[in-house]
PDB file of C-alpha atoms in Angstrom:
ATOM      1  CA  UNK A   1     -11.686  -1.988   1.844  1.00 49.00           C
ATOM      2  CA  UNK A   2     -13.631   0.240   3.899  1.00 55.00           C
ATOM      3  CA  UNK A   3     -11.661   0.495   7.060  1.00 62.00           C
ATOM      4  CA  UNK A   4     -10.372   3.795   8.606  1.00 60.00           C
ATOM      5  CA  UNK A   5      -6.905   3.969  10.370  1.00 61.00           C
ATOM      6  CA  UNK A   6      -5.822   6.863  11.726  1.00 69.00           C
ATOM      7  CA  UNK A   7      -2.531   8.377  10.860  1.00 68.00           C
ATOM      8  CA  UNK A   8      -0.887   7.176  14.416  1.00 70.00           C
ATOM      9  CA  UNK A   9      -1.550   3.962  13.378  1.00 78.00           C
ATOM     10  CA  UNK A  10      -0.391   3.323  10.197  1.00 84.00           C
ATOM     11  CA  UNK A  11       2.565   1.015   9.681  1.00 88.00           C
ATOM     12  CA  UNK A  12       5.195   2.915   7.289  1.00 91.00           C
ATOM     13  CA  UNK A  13       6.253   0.397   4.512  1.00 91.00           C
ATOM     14  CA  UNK A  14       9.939   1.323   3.319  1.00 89.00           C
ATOM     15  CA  UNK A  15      11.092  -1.802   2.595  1.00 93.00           C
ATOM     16  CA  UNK A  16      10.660  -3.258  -1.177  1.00 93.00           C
ATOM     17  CA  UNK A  17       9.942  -6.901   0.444  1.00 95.00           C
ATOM     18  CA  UNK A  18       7.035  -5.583   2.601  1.00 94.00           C
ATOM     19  CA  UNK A  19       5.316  -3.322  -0.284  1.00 94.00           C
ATOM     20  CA  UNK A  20       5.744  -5.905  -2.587  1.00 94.00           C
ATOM     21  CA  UNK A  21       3.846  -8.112   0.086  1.00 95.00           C
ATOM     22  CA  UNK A  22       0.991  -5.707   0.212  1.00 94.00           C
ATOM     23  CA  UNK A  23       0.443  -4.778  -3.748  1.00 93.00           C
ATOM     24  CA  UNK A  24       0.154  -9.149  -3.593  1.00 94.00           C
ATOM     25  CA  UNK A  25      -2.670  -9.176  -0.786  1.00 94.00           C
ATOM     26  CA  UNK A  26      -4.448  -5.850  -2.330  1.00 93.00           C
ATOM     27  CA  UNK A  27      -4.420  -8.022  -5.784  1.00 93.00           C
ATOM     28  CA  UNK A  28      -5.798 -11.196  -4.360  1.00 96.00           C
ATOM     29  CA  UNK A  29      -8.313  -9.440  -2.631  1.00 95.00           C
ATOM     30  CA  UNK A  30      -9.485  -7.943  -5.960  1.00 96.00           C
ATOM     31  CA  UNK A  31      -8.139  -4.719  -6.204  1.00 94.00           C
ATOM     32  CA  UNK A  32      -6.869  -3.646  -9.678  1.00 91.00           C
ATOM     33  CA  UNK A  33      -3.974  -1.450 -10.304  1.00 86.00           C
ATOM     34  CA  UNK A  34      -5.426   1.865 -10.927  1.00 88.00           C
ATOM     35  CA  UNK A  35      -7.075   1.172  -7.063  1.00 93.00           C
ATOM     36  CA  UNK A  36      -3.715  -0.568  -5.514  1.00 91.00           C
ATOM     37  CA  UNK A  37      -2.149   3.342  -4.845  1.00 92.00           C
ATOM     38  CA  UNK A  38      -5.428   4.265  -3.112  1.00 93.00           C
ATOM     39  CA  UNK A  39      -6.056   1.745  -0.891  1.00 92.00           C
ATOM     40  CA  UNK A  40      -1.998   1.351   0.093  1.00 93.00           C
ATOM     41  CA  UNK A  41      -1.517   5.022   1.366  1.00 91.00           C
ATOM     42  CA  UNK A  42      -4.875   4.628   3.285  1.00 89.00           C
ATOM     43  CA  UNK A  43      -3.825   1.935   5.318  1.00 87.00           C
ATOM     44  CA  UNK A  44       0.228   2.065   5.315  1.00 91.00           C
ATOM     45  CA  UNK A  45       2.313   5.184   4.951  1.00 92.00           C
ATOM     46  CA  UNK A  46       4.364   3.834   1.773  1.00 93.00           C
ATOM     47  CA  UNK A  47       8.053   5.142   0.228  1.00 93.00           C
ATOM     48  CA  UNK A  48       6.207   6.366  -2.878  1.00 92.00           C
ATOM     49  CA  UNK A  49      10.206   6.071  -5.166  1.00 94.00           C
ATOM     50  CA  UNK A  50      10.351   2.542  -4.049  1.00 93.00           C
ATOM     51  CA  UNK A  51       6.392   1.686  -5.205  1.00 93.00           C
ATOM     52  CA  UNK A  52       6.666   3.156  -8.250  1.00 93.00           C
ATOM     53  CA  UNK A  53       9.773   0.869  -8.837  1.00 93.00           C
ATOM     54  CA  UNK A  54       7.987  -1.659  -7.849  1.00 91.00           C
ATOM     55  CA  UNK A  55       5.124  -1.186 -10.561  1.00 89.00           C
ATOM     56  CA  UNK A  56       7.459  -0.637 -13.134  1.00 91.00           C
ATOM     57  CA  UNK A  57       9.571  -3.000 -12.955  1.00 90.00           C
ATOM     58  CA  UNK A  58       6.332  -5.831 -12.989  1.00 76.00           C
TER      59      UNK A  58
END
């Protein structure tokens, strides 16, 4: 996804519901789980401790 958002803009995702929603549209638009943490952060500021229990527990 080649997009740039600066840091004012970024939505912050704290909510398991609405990270889980994103790792879903990042995966059907192709993007495989080593690139899911890259792309995420670039576009949302994320609760890292709730992603990460979100990948593990999948």
């Amino acid at each position: 996804m080649e997009r740039y958002v600066e840091d004012y803009q970024k939505r912050r995702l704290t909510e398991r519901i609405d990270i889980l929603t994103a790792i879903n549209i990042l995966k059907s638009k192709g993007y495989n789980d080593e690139e899911l943490i890259t792309e995420i952060i670039r576009v949302f500021y994320v609760d890292l401790d709730a992603y990460n229990e979100i990948v593990m527990a999948a």
